[in-house]
């Protein structure tokens, strides 16, 4: 009877120690193990991108805001890589230049998986192209505004010319009527 009681106590004690050890282990590394965005392996990033592609644009914006909040703490490679993938799917994931700087700051040795290196290279180039397109669109919008303002000023001067022409015609008509009245008054 005594041995059964001591075996139960020993088993219970070991279980409690094991649970306490796991709790302490998780408490020591909360961001790395509790934060899904801290993970930076190939399959996780691929799944993240696929899931982002399936959700609505407002839900994507929420995910991006969460990532941007996590970026304020010292971000690990996982946050930078998730922002990189997220930015291809949503403008809400931040400034492309900052994301590219974050990805470029990742230590080359931390991307030892060749598939991950290829994924990062592809996404980096896609972000660079997206950034160039955004710049071109901004430049074209600026040019369009300046052309539009020139056209509006021409329209204003054109309408002013039309107004002047109408006033001259009215003045001529009034002079003609005065002349006609003067001639008819002289005849009487």
Phi, psi and omega in degrees: 000320181294323181289324177295318179295318181288328177293317178297315180296319180295316179297317179295317180296316178297319178298315180295319178295320179296316178296318179295320178295320178293319179296318179292322179298315179292325180291330180286334182225061187294320184289323185289325187255336181263341184264111181295336181280349178282342180288139182229035177267162187302309183298322179295315180293322178295316178295320178300312179298318179296318179293320178298322181293336183272343186265166181291164181295327178290324176291324176298318179298321178297316179297318180296319179297322177297315179297319181294325176295319180291335180289337181293326172287164178302106185282145174268183180300324182300316180296314180300317182290322177294321176297322179299312180293316182296324183293332176293337184253347182206133176291341183288352181278010171108185183283129183299318181300318179294320179296315179297321176298318179296318180293320179293336180280349179294133180298130182304326181291338181283348176251065185282337179288123183297325177297321179294318178299320179293317179299315180296318180297316180295312182294324179297314179295321178296320178294321178298317178295318178298321178295317178296320178296318179298319178296316180296317179298317178299318179295317179294322178296320179296315179297319180298318179296318180292320177295319180296319179293324176296316179296320179296320178292324176293319177298319180295317179290325178295316179293327177294320177297317178298319179296316178298318179298317178297319179296320178296319178297318178295318179298317177298319179295319178295317179297319179297319179293320178298316180298317180296319178294320179297317181293320180286330177288325180289328183288334181276000000 
